[in-house]
PDB file of C-alpha atoms in Angstrom:
ATOM      1  CA  MET A 493       0.000   0.000   0.000  1.00 55.00           C
ATOM      2  CA  ALA A 494       3.000   2.310   0.418  1.00 64.00           C
ATOM      3  CA  GLU A 495       3.204   2.395  -3.383  1.00 81.00           C
ATOM      4  CA  VAL A 496      -0.164   4.184  -3.509  1.00 88.00           C
ATOM      5  CA  HIS A 497       1.031   6.995  -1.271  1.00 90.00           C
ATOM      6  CA  GLN A 498       4.289   7.350  -3.189  1.00 88.00           C
ATOM      7  CA  LEU A 499       2.415   7.352  -6.496  1.00 88.00           C
ATOM      8  CA  ILE A 500       0.230  10.223  -5.304  1.00 92.00           C
ATOM      9  CA  LEU A 501       3.191  12.196  -3.977  1.00 91.00           C
ATOM     10  CA  THR A 502       5.114  11.719  -7.218  1.00 89.00           C
ATOM     11  CA  HIS A 503       2.424  12.067  -9.885  1.00 86.00           C
ATOM     12  CA  GLY A 504      -0.619  13.588  -8.168  1.00 89.00           C
ATOM     13  CA  LEU A 505      -4.159  12.389  -7.591  1.00 91.00           C
ATOM     14  CA  GLU A 506      -5.459  12.276 -11.151  1.00 91.00           C
ATOM     15  CA  GLN A 507      -2.578  10.248 -12.548  1.00 90.00           C
ATOM     16  CA  ALA A 508      -2.767   7.903  -9.596  1.00 90.00           C
ATOM     17  CA  LYS A 509      -6.499   7.383 -10.203  1.00 91.00           C
ATOM     18  CA  ALA A 510      -5.832   6.815 -13.923  1.00 91.00           C
ATOM     19  CA  GLN A 511      -3.638   3.845 -13.047  1.00 89.00           C
ATOM     20  CA  THR A 512      -6.253   2.081 -10.906  1.00 90.00           C
ATOM     21  CA  ALA A 513      -7.780  -1.137 -12.174  1.00 86.00           C
ATOM     22  CA  ASP A 514     -10.972  -1.420 -10.124  1.00 91.00           C
ATOM     23  CA  ARG A 515     -13.273   0.261  -7.614  1.00 92.00           C
ATOM     24  CA  LEU A 516     -11.233  -0.782  -4.568  1.00 92.00           C
ATOM     25  CA  GLU A 517      -8.023   0.651  -5.976  1.00 93.00           C
ATOM     26  CA  ARG A 518      -9.767   3.937  -6.724  1.00 93.00           C
ATOM     27  CA  GLN A 519     -11.170   4.063  -3.194  1.00 94.00           C
ATOM     28  CA  CYS A 520      -7.699   3.419  -1.782  1.00 95.00           C
ATOM     29  CA  VAL A 521      -6.191   6.212  -3.884  1.00 95.00           C
ATOM     30  CA  GLU A 522      -8.909   8.663  -2.823  1.00 95.00           C
ATOM     31  CA  THR A 523      -8.540   7.640   0.828  1.00 95.00           C
ATOM     32  CA  ALA A 524      -4.765   7.973   0.734  1.00 95.00           C
ATOM     33  CA  PHE A 525      -4.962  11.395  -0.946  1.00 96.00           C
ATOM     34  CA  ALA A 526      -7.464  12.707   1.616  1.00 95.00           C
ATOM     35  CA  VAL A 527      -5.186  11.708   4.502  1.00 95.00           C
ATOM     36  CA  LEU A 528      -2.001  12.977   2.847  1.00 95.00           C
ATOM     37  CA  SER A 529      -3.610  16.331   2.046  1.00 94.00           C
ATOM     38  CA  ASP A 530      -5.289  16.780   5.448  1.00 93.00           C
ATOM     39  CA  GLU A 531      -4.327  20.196   6.773  1.00 90.00           C
ATOM     40  CA  ASP A 532      -6.441  20.241   9.926  1.00 89.00           C
ATOM     41  CA  GLN A 533      -4.585  17.327  11.547  1.00 90.00           C
ATOM     42  CA  ARG A 534      -7.465  16.781  13.976  1.00 92.00           C
ATOM     43  CA  VAL A 535      -6.903  14.042  16.563  1.00 94.00           C
ATOM     44  CA  GLY A 536      -9.549  11.584  17.726  1.00 95.00           C
ATOM     45  CA  ILE A 537      -9.276   9.338  20.782  1.00 95.00           C
ATOM     46  CA  MET A 538     -10.364   5.722  21.226  1.00 94.00           C
ATOM     47  CA  HIS A 539      -9.835   3.452  24.237  1.00 91.00           C
ATOM     48  CA  ALA A 540      -6.791   1.303  23.465  1.00 89.00           C
ATOM     49  CA  GLY A 541      -8.778  -1.791  24.454  1.00 85.00           C
ATOM     50  CA  PHE A 542     -10.672  -1.478  21.178  1.00 88.00           C
ATOM     51  CA  ALA A 543      -7.409  -2.071  19.330  1.00 89.00           C
ATOM     52  CA  MET A 544      -7.563  -5.696  20.435  1.00 85.00           C
ATOM     53  CA  THR A 545     -11.328  -6.251  20.586  1.00 84.00           C
ATOM     54  CA  ALA A 546     -14.354  -4.701  18.921  1.00 86.00           C
ATOM     55  CA  LEU A 547     -18.133  -4.377  18.848  1.00 91.00           C
ATOM     56  CA  PRO A 548     -20.266  -6.448  16.444  1.00 91.00           C
ATOM     57  CA  HIS A 549     -20.272  -5.396  12.803  1.00 91.00           C
ATOM     58  CA  LYS A 550     -23.862  -6.379  12.074  1.00 90.00           C
ATOM     59  CA  ALA A 551     -27.133  -6.632  13.971  1.00 90.00           C
ATOM     60  CA  ALA A 552     -27.428  -9.876  15.905  1.00 84.00           C
ATOM     61  CA  ASN A 553     -30.087 -11.519  18.039  1.00 87.00           C
ATOM     62  CA  ASP A 554     -27.525 -12.466  20.678  1.00 90.00           C
ATOM     63  CA  ARG A 555     -27.722 -10.625  23.988  1.00 93.00           C
ATOM     64  CA  VAL A 556     -24.019 -11.155  24.722  1.00 94.00           C
ATOM     65  CA  TRP A 557     -21.028 -10.476  22.472  1.00 91.00           C
ATOM     66  CA  ILE A 558     -17.522 -11.747  23.311  1.00 88.00           C
ATOM     67  CA  ARG A 559     -14.328 -11.096  21.349  1.00 85.00           C
ATOM     68  CA  GLN A 560     -10.694 -11.665  22.246  1.00 80.00           C
ATOM     69  CA  GLY A 561      -7.479 -10.245  20.850  1.00 78.00           C
ATOM     70  CA  GLY A 562      -4.192 -11.243  22.444  1.00 77.00           C
ATOM     71  CA  SER A 563      -4.547 -11.018  26.215  1.00 81.00           C
ATOM     72  CA  VAL A 564      -7.600  -8.724  26.067  1.00 83.00           C
ATOM     73  CA  ARG A 565     -11.145 -10.081  26.142  1.00 85.00           C
ATOM     74  CA  LEU A 566     -14.272  -7.947  25.783  1.00 88.00           C
ATOM     75  CA  ARG A 567     -17.763  -8.955  26.893  1.00 91.00           C
ATOM     76  CA  VAL A 568     -20.684  -6.715  25.910  1.00 93.00           C
ATOM     77  CA  GLU A 569     -24.206  -7.414  27.158  1.00 94.00           C
ATOM     78  CA  SER A 570     -27.335  -5.843  25.712  1.00 95.00           C
ATOM     79  CA  GLY A 571     -29.154  -3.435  28.002  1.00 92.00           C
ATOM     80  CA  VAL A 572     -32.899  -3.335  28.605  1.00 92.00           C
ATOM     81  CA  ASP A 573     -35.422  -0.511  28.385  1.00 88.00           C
ATOM     82  CA  ALA A 574     -37.900   0.654  31.026  1.00 88.00           C
ATOM     83  CA  GLU A 575     -40.228  -2.246  30.092  1.00 90.00           C
ATOM     84  CA  ASP A 576     -37.396  -4.770  30.600  1.00 92.00           C
ATOM     85  CA  ARG A 577     -37.100  -5.437  26.861  1.00 92.00           C
ATOM     86  CA  SER A 578     -33.684  -6.070  25.361  1.00 94.00           C
ATOM     87  CA  VAL A 579     -32.595  -3.128  23.190  1.00 93.00           C
ATOM     88  CA  GLY A 580     -29.900  -5.094  21.378  1.00 94.00           C
ATOM     89  CA  LEU A 581     -26.139  -4.832  21.098  1.00 95.00           C
ATOM     90  CA  PRO A 582     -24.511  -1.740  19.562  1.00 94.00           C
ATOM     91  CA  PHE A 583     -23.053  -2.570  16.162  1.00 95.00           C
ATOM     92  CA  GLY A 584     -21.621  -1.255  12.930  1.00 93.00           C
ATOM     93  CA  ALA A 585     -19.884   1.897  11.793  1.00 93.00           C
ATOM     94  CA  ILE A 586     -22.370   4.332  13.354  1.00 92.00           C
ATOM     95  CA  ALA A 587     -21.828   2.913  16.864  1.00 93.00           C
ATOM     96  CA  ARG A 588     -18.062   3.255  16.405  1.00 94.00           C
ATOM     97  CA  MET A 589     -18.367   6.849  15.194  1.00 93.00           C
ATOM     98  CA  ILE A 590     -20.517   7.800  18.192  1.00 91.00           C
ATOM     99  CA  LEU A 591     -18.027   6.159  20.552  1.00 92.00           C
ATOM    100  CA  LEU A 592     -15.146   8.002  18.898  1.00 94.00           C
ATOM    101  CA  TYR A 593     -16.955  11.299  19.420  1.00 92.00           C
ATOM    102  CA  LEU A 594     -17.781  10.604  23.079  1.00 92.00           C
ATOM    103  CA  GLN A 595     -14.252   9.504  23.920  1.00 94.00           C
ATOM    104  CA  THR A 596     -12.554  12.324  22.020  1.00 94.00           C
ATOM    105  CA  GLU A 597     -14.676  14.960  23.720  1.00 92.00           C
ATOM    106  CA  ALA A 598     -14.185  13.432  27.167  1.00 94.00           C
ATOM    107  CA  VAL A 599     -10.395  13.362  26.852  1.00 93.00           C
ATOM    108  CA  LYS A 600     -10.226  16.806  25.218  1.00 92.00           C
ATOM    109  CA  THR A 601     -12.316  18.466  27.923  1.00 91.00           C
ATOM    110  CA  ARG A 602     -11.134  16.204  30.761  1.00 93.00           C
ATOM    111  CA  SER A 603     -14.756  15.757  31.750  1.00 93.00           C
ATOM    112  CA  ARG A 604     -17.194  12.845  31.943  1.00 93.00           C
ATOM    113  CA  GLU A 605     -19.952  15.208  30.771  1.00 90.00           C
ATOM    114  CA  VAL A 606     -20.234  15.138  26.984  1.00 90.00           C
ATOM    115  CA  GLU A 607     -22.673  17.248  25.021  1.00 81.00           C
ATOM    116  CA  LEU A 608     -24.704  15.532  22.335  1.00 75.00           C
ATOM    117  CA  GLY A 609     -26.923  18.167  20.792  1.00 69.00           C
ATOM    118  CA  ARG A 610     -25.589  20.370  18.069  1.00 72.00           C
ATOM    119  CA  SER A 611     -21.975  19.524  18.862  1.00 80.00           C
ATOM    120  CA  MET A 612     -22.360  15.844  18.086  1.00 80.00           C
ATOM    121  CA  ASN A 613     -24.620  16.570  15.143  1.00 77.00           C
ATOM    122  CA  HIS A 614     -22.027  18.946  13.678  1.00 81.00           C
ATOM    123  CA  TRP A 615     -19.150  16.540  14.312  1.00 85.00           C
ATOM    124  CA  LEU A 616     -20.928  13.654  12.611  1.00 84.00           C
ATOM    125  CA  GLY A 617     -21.489  15.910   9.621  1.00 84.00           C
ATOM    126  CA  THR A 618     -17.803  16.801   9.401  1.00 84.00           C
ATOM    127  CA  MET A 619     -17.011  13.081   9.571  1.00 86.00           C
ATOM    128  CA  GLY A 620     -19.204  12.398   6.559  1.00 82.00           C
ATOM    129  CA  VAL A 621     -22.213  10.999   8.432  1.00 83.00           C
ATOM    130  CA  ASP A 622     -25.424  12.418   6.977  1.00 73.00           C
ATOM    131  CA  ASN A 623     -27.738  13.299   9.856  1.00 66.00           C
ATOM    132  CA  GLY A 624     -31.016  13.084   7.987  1.00 68.00           C
ATOM    133  CA  GLY A 625     -33.654  10.424   7.433  1.00 70.00           C
ATOM    134  CA  LYS A 626     -32.547   6.836   7.792  1.00 78.00           C
ATOM    135  CA  THR A 627     -29.103   7.758   9.115  1.00 80.00           C
ATOM    136  CA  TYR A 628     -30.614   9.868  11.893  1.00 77.00           C
ATOM    137  CA  ARG A 629     -32.703   6.907  13.012  1.00 82.00           C
ATOM    138  CA  LEU A 630     -29.582   4.724  13.030  1.00 87.00           C
ATOM    139  CA  VAL A 631     -27.686   7.297  15.092  1.00 85.00           C
ATOM    140  CA  ARG A 632     -30.510   7.483  17.610  1.00 83.00           C
ATOM    141  CA  GLU A 633     -30.846   3.696  17.810  1.00 88.00           C
ATOM    142  CA  GLN A 634     -27.117   3.131  18.279  1.00 90.00           C
ATOM    143  CA  SER A 635     -27.001   5.911  20.890  1.00 86.00           C
ATOM    144  CA  LYS A 636     -29.666   4.077  22.852  1.00 88.00           C
ATOM    145  CA  ARG A 637     -27.885   0.733  22.601  1.00 92.00           C
ATOM    146  CA  LEU A 638     -24.567   2.264  23.668  1.00 91.00           C
ATOM    147  CA  SER A 639     -26.236   4.050  26.581  1.00 88.00           C
ATOM    148  CA  LEU A 640     -27.847   0.891  27.971  1.00 91.00           C
ATOM    149  CA  CYS A 641     -25.316  -1.887  27.315  1.00 93.00           C
ATOM    150  CA  ARG A 642     -22.941  -3.330  29.907  1.00 92.00           C
ATOM    151  CA  LEU A 643     -19.323  -4.197  29.203  1.00 88.00           C
ATOM    152  CA  THR A 644     -16.431  -5.997  30.853  1.00 87.00           C
ATOM    153  CA  PHE A 645     -12.762  -5.867  29.840  1.00 84.00           C
ATOM    154  CA  TYR A 646     -10.585  -8.794  30.907  1.00 87.00           C
ATOM    155  CA  ARG A 647      -6.814  -8.665  30.716  1.00 83.00           C
ATOM    156  CA  VAL A 648      -5.563 -12.208  31.084  1.00 81.00           C
ATOM    157  CA  MET A 649      -2.015 -12.608  32.426  1.00 82.00           C
ATOM    158  CA  ASP A 650      -0.055 -15.585  33.698  1.00 80.00           C
ATOM    159  CA  GLU A 651      -0.362 -14.600  37.343  1.00 82.00           C
ATOM    160  CA  ALA A 652      -3.835 -13.040  37.355  1.00 86.00           C
ATOM    161  CA  THR A 653      -6.771 -11.732  35.327  1.00 83.00           C
ATOM    162  CA  LEU A 654      -7.600  -8.042  35.633  1.00 81.00           C
ATOM    163  CA  VAL A 655     -11.306  -7.293  35.295  1.00 82.00           C
ATOM    164  CA  THR A 656     -12.951  -3.916  34.566  1.00 76.00           C
ATOM    165  CA  ASN A 657     -16.745  -3.881  34.813  1.00 79.00           C
ATOM    166  CA  GLY A 658     -18.960  -1.010  33.763  1.00 80.00           C
ATOM    167  CA  SER A 659     -20.702   0.599  30.842  1.00 88.00           C
ATOM    168  CA  PHE A 660     -20.014   3.331  28.331  1.00 89.00           C
ATOM    169  CA  VAL A 661     -22.552   5.767  29.749  1.00 86.00           C
ATOM    170  CA  ARG A 662     -23.580   6.317  33.378  1.00 84.00           C
ATOM    171  CA  ASP A 663     -26.432   8.787  32.839  1.00 80.00           C
ATOM    172  CA  ALA A 664     -28.440   9.454  29.682  1.00 73.00           C
ATOM    173  CA  ILE A 665     -31.803  10.816  28.569  1.00 58.00           C
ATOM    174  CA  LEU A 666     -33.421   8.730  25.861  1.00 62.00           C
ATOM    175  CA  PRO A 667     -36.203   9.912  23.538  1.00 57.00           C
ATOM    176  CA  THR A 668     -39.563   8.190  24.001  1.00 58.00           C
ATOM    177  CA  LYS A 669     -41.201   9.383  20.789  1.00 60.00           C
ATOM    178  CA  GLU A 670     -40.248   8.689  17.211  1.00 57.00           C
ATOM    179  CA  ASP A 671     -40.164  12.399  16.356  1.00 54.00           C
ATOM    180  CA  ASP A 672     -38.619  13.576  19.625  1.00 49.00           C
ATOM    181  CA  GLN A 673     -35.381  14.693  17.947  1.00 52.00           C
ATOM    182  CA  MET A 674     -34.540  17.875  19.800  1.00 45.00           C
ATOM    183  CA  ARG A 675     -34.782  16.244  23.212  1.00 48.00           C
ATOM    184  CA  LEU A 676     -32.052  13.786  22.267  1.00 48.00           C
ATOM    185  CA  TRP A 677     -29.759  16.371  20.742  1.00 49.00           C
ATOM    186  CA  ARG A 678     -30.072  19.021  23.463  1.00 50.00           C
ATOM    187  CA  GLU A 679     -28.988  16.791  26.319  1.00 69.00           C
ATOM    188  CA  THR A 680     -25.622  15.692  27.602  1.00 77.00           C
ATOM    189  CA  VAL A 681     -24.520  12.246  28.710  1.00 84.00           C
ATOM    190  CA  ARG A 682     -22.175  11.345  31.530  1.00 89.00           C
ATOM    191  CA  LEU A 683     -19.658   8.622  30.805  1.00 91.00           C
ATOM    192  CA  ASP A 684     -19.378   5.766  33.258  1.00 90.00           C
ATOM    193  CA  GLU A 685     -16.705   6.660  35.820  1.00 90.00           C
ATOM    194  CA  GLY A 686     -14.818   3.384  35.419  1.00 87.00           C
ATOM    195  CA  PHE A 687     -14.818   3.593  31.635  1.00 89.00           C
ATOM    196  CA  TYR A 688     -13.795   7.263  31.731  1.00 92.00           C
ATOM    197  CA  GLN A 689     -10.879   6.625  34.068  1.00 90.00           C
ATOM    198  CA  SER A 690      -9.760   3.645  32.007  1.00 88.00           C
ATOM    199  CA  LEU A 691      -9.959   5.837  28.890  1.00 91.00           C
ATOM    200  CA  LEU A 692      -7.695   8.465  30.489  1.00 92.00           C
ATOM    201  CA  ASP A 693      -5.246   5.697  31.405  1.00 89.00           C
ATOM    202  CA  HIS A 694      -5.336   4.043  27.965  1.00 88.00           C
ATOM    203  CA  PRO A 695      -6.052   6.655  25.247  1.00 92.00           C
ATOM    204  CA  LEU A 696      -5.200   5.784  21.655  1.00 94.00           C
ATOM    205  CA  PRO A 697      -4.749   8.847  19.365  1.00 95.00           C
ATOM    206  CA  LEU A 698      -6.095   8.491  15.822  1.00 96.00           C
ATOM    207  CA  ARG A 699      -6.284  10.672  12.729  1.00 95.00           C
ATOM    208  CA  GLU A 700      -9.846  11.943  12.311  1.00 95.00           C
ATOM    209  CA  ALA A 701      -9.207  12.396   8.581  1.00 95.00           C
ATOM    210  CA  ALA A 702      -8.439   8.684   8.316  1.00 96.00           C
ATOM    211  CA  ILE A 703     -11.582   7.651  10.185  1.00 96.00           C
ATOM    212  CA  ARG A 704     -13.651  10.024   8.062  1.00 94.00           C
ATOM    213  CA  GLN A 705     -12.503   8.288   4.876  1.00 95.00           C
ATOM    214  CA  ILE A 706     -13.169   4.735   6.076  1.00 96.00           C
ATOM    215  CA  GLY A 707     -16.005   5.545   8.482  1.00 91.00           C
ATOM    216  CA  HIS A 708     -18.615   3.676   6.429  1.00 91.00           C
ATOM    217  CA  ARG A 709     -16.756   0.364   6.874  1.00 93.00           C
ATOM    218  CA  SER A 710     -16.730  -0.912  10.459  1.00 94.00           C
ATOM    219  CA  VAL A 711     -14.131  -3.615   9.772  1.00 94.00           C
ATOM    220  CA  ALA A 712     -11.780  -1.064   8.194  1.00 96.00           C
ATOM    221  CA  ILE A 713     -12.178   1.150  11.277  1.00 96.00           C
ATOM    222  CA  ASP A 714     -11.271  -1.763  13.563  1.00 95.00           C
ATOM    223  CA  ILE A 715      -8.218  -2.680  11.462  1.00 96.00           C
ATOM    224  CA  TYR A 716      -7.019   0.921  11.423  1.00 97.00           C
ATOM    225  CA  ILE A 717      -7.355   1.174  15.221  1.00 96.00           C
ATOM    226  CA  TRP A 718      -5.517  -2.140  15.645  1.00 96.00           C
ATOM    227  CA  LEU A 719      -2.644  -1.037  13.399  1.00 97.00           C
ATOM    228  CA  ALA A 720      -2.459   2.386  15.080  1.00 96.00           C
ATOM    229  CA  TYR A 721      -1.915   0.589  18.379  1.00 94.00           C
ATOM    230  CA  ARG A 722       0.352  -2.267  17.323  1.00 94.00           C
ATOM    231  CA  LEU A 723       2.779  -0.903  14.742  1.00 96.00           C
ATOM    232  CA  HIS A 724       4.514   1.894  16.628  1.00 93.00           C
ATOM    233  CA  ARG A 725       5.049  -0.353  19.670  1.00 93.00           C
ATOM    234  CA  LEU A 726       6.933  -3.026  17.738  1.00 96.00           C
ATOM    235  CA  THR A 727      10.701  -3.391  18.026  1.00 96.00           C
ATOM    236  CA  LYS A 728      10.918  -5.995  15.273  1.00 97.00           C
ATOM    237  CA  PRO A 729       8.623  -7.441  12.569  1.00 97.00           C
ATOM    238  CA  ILE A 730       6.032  -9.999  13.649  1.00 96.00           C
ATOM    239  CA  SER A 731       3.728 -12.308  11.682  1.00 96.00           C
ATOM    240  CA  ILE A 732       0.019 -12.706  12.429  1.00 94.00           C
ATOM    241  CA  SER A 733      -1.657 -15.813  11.029  1.00 94.00           C
ATOM    242  CA  TRP A 734      -5.001 -15.826   9.249  1.00 93.00           C
ATOM    243  CA  GLY A 735      -6.329 -17.917  12.122  1.00 90.00           C
ATOM    244  CA  ALA A 736      -5.363 -15.293  14.696  1.00 89.00           C
ATOM    245  CA  LEU A 737      -6.828 -12.537  12.516  1.00 91.00           C
ATOM    246  CA  HIS A 738     -10.047 -14.531  12.239  1.00 89.00           C
ATOM    247  CA  ASP A 739     -10.234 -14.843  16.038  1.00 83.00           C
ATOM    248  CA  GLN A 740     -10.009 -11.071  16.442  1.00 84.00           C
ATOM    249  CA  PHE A 741     -11.854  -9.701  13.399  1.00 86.00           C
ATOM    250  CA  GLY A 742     -13.854 -12.615  12.054  1.00 82.00           C
ATOM    251  CA  GLY A 743     -17.109 -12.382  13.978  1.00 73.00           C
ATOM    252  CA  GLY A 744     -19.824 -13.702  11.645  1.00 72.00           C
ATOM    253  CA  PHE A 745     -17.481 -15.927   9.608  1.00 79.00           C
ATOM    254  CA  GLN A 746     -17.525 -19.627  10.412  1.00 78.00           C
ATOM    255  CA  GLN A 747     -14.476 -20.524   8.327  1.00 87.00           C
ATOM    256  CA  VAL A 748     -11.086 -18.837   8.061  1.00 90.00           C
ATOM    257  CA  ARG A 749     -11.069 -19.041   4.257  1.00 88.00           C
ATOM    258  CA  GLN A 750     -14.358 -17.113   4.076  1.00 88.00           C
ATOM    259  CA  PHE A 751     -13.011 -14.477   6.412  1.00 91.00           C
ATOM    260  CA  ARG A 752      -9.714 -14.248   4.540  1.00 91.00           C
ATOM    261  CA  ALA A 753     -11.459 -13.477   1.246  1.00 88.00           C
ATOM    262  CA  LYS A 754     -13.470 -10.644   2.835  1.00 90.00           C
ATOM    263  CA  PHE A 755     -10.654  -9.248   4.995  1.00 93.00           C
ATOM    264  CA  ARG A 756      -8.373  -8.032   2.221  1.00 92.00           C
ATOM    265  CA  GLU A 757     -10.628  -5.170   1.101  1.00 94.00           C
ATOM    266  CA  PRO A 758     -11.056  -3.426   4.495  1.00 95.00           C
ATOM    267  CA  LEU A 759      -7.361  -4.070   5.184  1.00 96.00           C
ATOM    268  CA  ALA A 760      -6.441  -2.258   1.961  1.00 96.00           C
ATOM    269  CA  LEU A 761      -8.639   0.704   2.932  1.00 96.00           C
ATOM    270  CA  ALA A 762      -7.184   0.843   6.454  1.00 97.00           C
ATOM    271  CA  LEU A 763      -3.640   0.827   5.061  1.00 97.00           C
ATOM    272  CA  ALA A 764      -4.537   3.562   2.575  1.00 96.00           C
ATOM    273  CA  ALA A 765      -5.697   5.663   5.549  1.00 97.00           C
ATOM    274  CA  TYR A 766      -2.416   5.030   7.419  1.00 97.00           C
ATOM    275  CA  PRO A 767       0.485   6.212   5.211  1.00 95.00           C
ATOM    276  CA  GLU A 768       3.105   5.396   7.860  1.00 95.00           C
ATOM    277  CA  ALA A 769       2.077   1.724   8.146  1.00 96.00           C
ATOM    278  CA  VAL A 770       4.457  -0.952   6.872  1.00 96.00           C
ATOM    279  CA  VAL A 771       2.467  -4.171   6.460  1.00 96.00           C
ATOM    280  CA  GLU A 772       2.908  -7.151   4.151  1.00 95.00           C
ATOM    281  CA  VAL A 773       0.175  -9.627   3.207  1.00 93.00           C
ATOM    282  CA  ASP A 774       0.996 -13.184   2.130  1.00 92.00           C
ATOM    283  CA  GLU A 775      -0.487 -16.674   2.091  1.00 92.00           C
ATOM    284  CA  ARG A 776       0.120 -17.192   5.804  1.00 93.00           C
ATOM    285  CA  GLY A 777      -1.359 -13.912   7.063  1.00 94.00           C
ATOM    286  CA  VAL A 778       0.096 -10.444   7.578  1.00 96.00           C
ATOM    287  CA  ARG A 779       3.555  -9.317   8.649  1.00 97.00           C
ATOM    288  CA  LEU A 780       3.703  -6.151  10.727  1.00 97.00           C
ATOM    289  CA  HIS A 781       6.792  -3.953  10.749  1.00 97.00           C
ATOM    290  CA  PRO A 782       7.730  -1.230  13.239  1.00 97.00           C
ATOM    291  CA  SER A 783       6.111   1.956  11.924  1.00 96.00           C
ATOM    292  CA  ALA A 784       5.547   5.543  12.966  1.00 95.00           C
ATOM    293  CA  PRO A 785       2.211   6.181  14.733  1.00 95.00           C
ATOM    294  CA  PRO A 786      -0.543   7.875  12.706  1.00 94.00           C
ATOM    295  CA  VAL A 787      -0.454  10.847  15.105  1.00 92.00           C
ATOM    296  CA  PRO A 788       3.045  12.246  15.853  1.00 85.00           C
ATOM    297  CA  GLU A 789       3.983  12.641  19.501  1.00 75.00           C
ATOM    298  CA  ARG A 790       4.211  16.429  19.123  1.00 68.00           C
ATOM    299  CA  GLN A 791       0.458  16.546  18.392  1.00 64.00           C
ATOM    300  CA  ILE A 792      -0.600  14.595  21.445  1.00 60.00           C
ATOM    301  CA  ALA A 793       1.133  16.230  24.400  1.00 55.00           C
ATOM    302  CA  GLY A 794      -1.045  15.341  27.367  1.00 50.00           C
ATOM    303  CA  VAL A 795      -2.523  12.285  25.602  1.00 53.00           C
ATOM    304  CA  THR A 796       0.541  10.033  25.665  1.00 46.00           C
ATOM    305  CA  ARG A 797      -0.430   7.170  27.945  1.00 46.00           C
ATOM    306  CA  VAL A 798      -1.410   4.176  25.818  1.00 44.00           C
ATOM    307  CA  ARG A 799      -0.943   1.221  28.154  1.00 42.00           C
ATOM    308  CA  ILE A 800      -2.979  -1.957  28.041  1.00 40.00           C
TER     309      ILE A 800
END
């Protein structure tokens, strides 16, 4: 994927697009150009635990979701509404975008209180999320699921297992009517104290421009977050097998070969959004090389602790 970035830098966007052979290659060129030409350099923050685990990608009937990456295991349980009905697990790209907003604002302001209202509405717009019609209903639904679900992070070590129980949101006001839009957007939410403190201890800086370009693909978002965490911490190249990748990213795929065929496209998009990444793909899996982080240290003074 480094060739795409070099091609753009050498010959420009139009010539790079002229050399593409299919839709995916064109998307990768456009994604790479948007990140390379980003002048705002805005930084988003995600809990580093989501570099090793992730939410579901699609709607599921299950009330519990469990994923494991390395020594980190995430358990998410659907919440219930006032009538004790399951509201379902948060899923997909919209849930991830809302979480990115909540976490970025909390770290930036050093406050558990995060405004939804116009601020979130505006931010989603700048990130390419249309706030009208069907998308608005998805945003509202995912906000409700995120507000009510319960989550547990496990860090499994040889001598002990560290457990963090909690939720994303401690206090929230949920709309009760289908057309009750302003009530949702005028209120604030308060992040769960345990989650907020863990976020301050384990923040992972990301490029908002990168997330904006791949924000419609939840798997690509997860891969980008994973690479942003892993690559700059490496001291030497490591290989990750297709089986291990399936364990972490392959929710919904019964067989590794099915997952492998579908994984290459979001991986290509994630790499296009991360110019500094040095990653090779072969028959056995992927090989990760030590790489610069997507956000330079000089941009994240005060957001430097990324321990998990």
